[in-house]
């Protein structure tokens, strides 16, 4: 096929994700789109993929993506008239521990929220589903009736046929060789000619880092990914399996022993065994092992020795596996992002460029990924909040070694339980506070936030600080006593939290104020003051939240969450087109939170600030002899200030604050304190799944201002017609665990909402859940239930005010 000179969208890469993106664009009416593949479709990871299709995920967004994709696959063959071998066999996940069963209960709750049914199983029920299963060491398991396997090549070709039928073009054996940019358009280069286009998509699979290099001159960054060697093998036919399938008219369910770390699936009348081994191997990461220019339809040499322990364990679990030999081994490359989640969304720093790559489970996720990528391109937003896969979640700390270390960690723990207080050890210490050594010396147990190391809690001598000690769902881990003490210190005296990594932007220039008014829902603060500002999208949903500090008529500092750095810079970047000066100053200053009823006395002893200035003011001052920006605000909900100072000055300030009597506290305590005040956290309580009004933020919306900010019409319509959901604070009669993210909220047994944040409030002595429920259920006193790892716990809606210090008297003191 000849290469067209123009297209609206060019997709680079012909695996299932690229083809699905093309299919969804064409189905959405964007027929002038082209996909370029260097070889044949599916020549990369897609062709050697096992093709397993689970709905299971511990993340709500990813489960939703998989749910949509598998529903698409079930009707795709008939829609496009292309045969697909798709076996919906159901699957079992085995649990060796009570903790694993609790994880399964949580995932089953996520599934119910989106209309899927998964069933918890006793060991005997597992054997009823899978008669060849040995039950030793099993606590139980989870049954997913919609799991199964699909032929990767067939489903990809079916999507390609659907794309072509709707007018899109698939051009094979035509490698893209580079990109350039001219007059606001992309030019994608090939040996057969150039294609000028509006949008370009990097869907190059494990070649995505190489394609990503083409975008470096246009604001791009090195793609954070590594390639892992994944093996699975197929056995010779097993007569007992053939007889069982003939008798039952179907295949055996797919089996996953997640605590041992493998899947076992029927393949014709034999088995397919695929372990995720701890002693895993990266590929193409050494100078003597470079990535080849073309690895289409190729595999690595067999390396079954590293699977020996997993094979033996699987044979003990299903003895039939050991009755026949290996017929074929597959050892191929799979891309891994540092967290094992795909890169799907806007390419950081690059206009009109998108990423759709690094899928470790591309077949299961490909259908949904195409929908999400197409929505980003066509509409500039997605139906569901998909921050968990947004490429902007990683910033400048993801060097090559970081990606290798994290890929090995994630692959080797592919099926690991993700406990709420567990911190993964690989790839650490990428960005350090100037106080880092002092904090560790004080007992700080660190966590990474956009690469920045912050103390989660402070251990005392003798406390259990092992990784094993964090592997629990309960709140009463080794940290619990110390977090309680830290909260009480903030409540009764004064605490200090070292907080490096706040995303910080300077916006100046004539018209800066008016530019901001046209993008936020509310009003700007006066000079010398600060305010929270919410940026809606066109639907009135919450894009982001920023603290706006106003230094002059058109001189602003904008502060936001650490992880939002690249995301929020993209929101502000259009200011450049108006001639305004926007500068990312995240790396220039760092922050301390000093808060508690004794904080004023502490500052009186350390500097020259005017401490009579009220809440939400800021000033230049000196603390411990160092120049600072002192801001009268506290996310902890007590009298307090933020100290913003240079990296070189902050160690002296921190030491002085400690010597003046402040107790160090960590992020776990801050999370408890902010929930007691009902303060929202970005991408936890605030996301593009909900509007500002649903999120309880109407007081930050000025409908009467003249500026037509994004989403104004949608929010006005919602205000007139009423919101579908409302934000509530719940007191929960929880037992030993607090409500996890996206836990179901029920009324009379019916799901009516979901939890955003859950945790223990140490000042009020109760378990708190912040969530959204059906609009008719937001009245104070409404009795509900919250589902916590399979248990239904009574909950009551609280008045629309903070649980702690509802009049904010302590804040304003």
mmCIF file of C-alpha atoms in Angstrom, residues 48 50 228-234 262-263 272-277 279-281 300-308 311 329-334 411:
data_model
loop_
_atom_site.group_PDB
_atom_site.id
_atom_site.type_symbol
_atom_site.label_atom_id
_atom_site.label_comp_id
_atom_site.label_asym_id
_atom_site.label_seq_id
_atom_site.Cartn_x
_atom_site.Cartn_y
_atom_site.Cartn_z
ATOM 1 C CA UNK A 48 4.019 -14.506 21.308
ATOM 2 C CA UNK A 50 -0.268 -16.110 25.856
ATOM 3 C CA UNK A 228 11.713 -8.289 30.492
ATOM 4 C CA UNK A 229 12.209 -11.818 29.273
ATOM 5 C CA UNK A 230 8.997 -13.767 29.920
ATOM 6 C CA UNK A 231 8.741 -17.511 29.426
ATOM 7 C CA UNK A 232 5.896 -19.943 29.232
ATOM 8 C CA UNK A 233 5.877 -23.487 27.935
ATOM 9 C CA UNK A 234 3.387 -25.871 26.384
ATOM 10 C CA UNK A 262 2.365 -18.643 37.942
ATOM 11 C CA UNK A 263 -0.642 -19.237 35.731
ATOM 12 C CA UNK A 272 0.421 -23.816 29.215
ATOM 13 C CA UNK A 273 2.481 -22.865 32.292
ATOM 14 C CA UNK A 274 3.706 -19.294 32.702
ATOM 15 C CA UNK A 275 5.639 -18.343 35.847
ATOM 16 C CA UNK A 276 6.703 -14.862 36.934
ATOM 17 C CA UNK A 277 9.947 -15.807 38.610
ATOM 18 C CA UNK A 279 15.168 -14.506 39.493
ATOM 19 C CA UNK A 280 13.877 -12.774 36.379
ATOM 20 C CA UNK A 281 15.913 -11.372 33.509
ATOM 21 C CA UNK A 300 15.166 -15.612 23.037
ATOM 22 C CA UNK A 301 16.877 -18.947 23.690
ATOM 23 C CA UNK A 302 15.142 -21.214 26.202
ATOM 24 C CA UNK A 303 16.102 -20.688 29.844
ATOM 25 C CA UNK A 304 13.935 -23.171 31.732
ATOM 26 C CA UNK A 305 16.443 -23.641 34.557
ATOM 27 C CA UNK A 306 15.330 -20.403 36.192
ATOM 28 C CA UNK A 307 11.739 -21.723 36.244
ATOM 29 C CA UNK A 308 12.575 -25.029 37.940
ATOM 30 C CA UNK A 311 7.490 -25.904 37.683
ATOM 31 C CA UNK A 329 8.933 -23.097 25.089
ATOM 32 C CA UNK A 330 8.205 -19.447 24.417
ATOM 33 C CA UNK A 331 10.729 -16.894 25.704
ATOM 34 C CA UNK A 332 9.962 -13.431 24.416
ATOM 35 C CA UNK A 333 10.269 -9.735 25.231
ATOM 36 C CA UNK A 334 7.608 -7.885 27.210
ATOM 37 C CA UNK A 411 7.921 -8.653 37.271
#
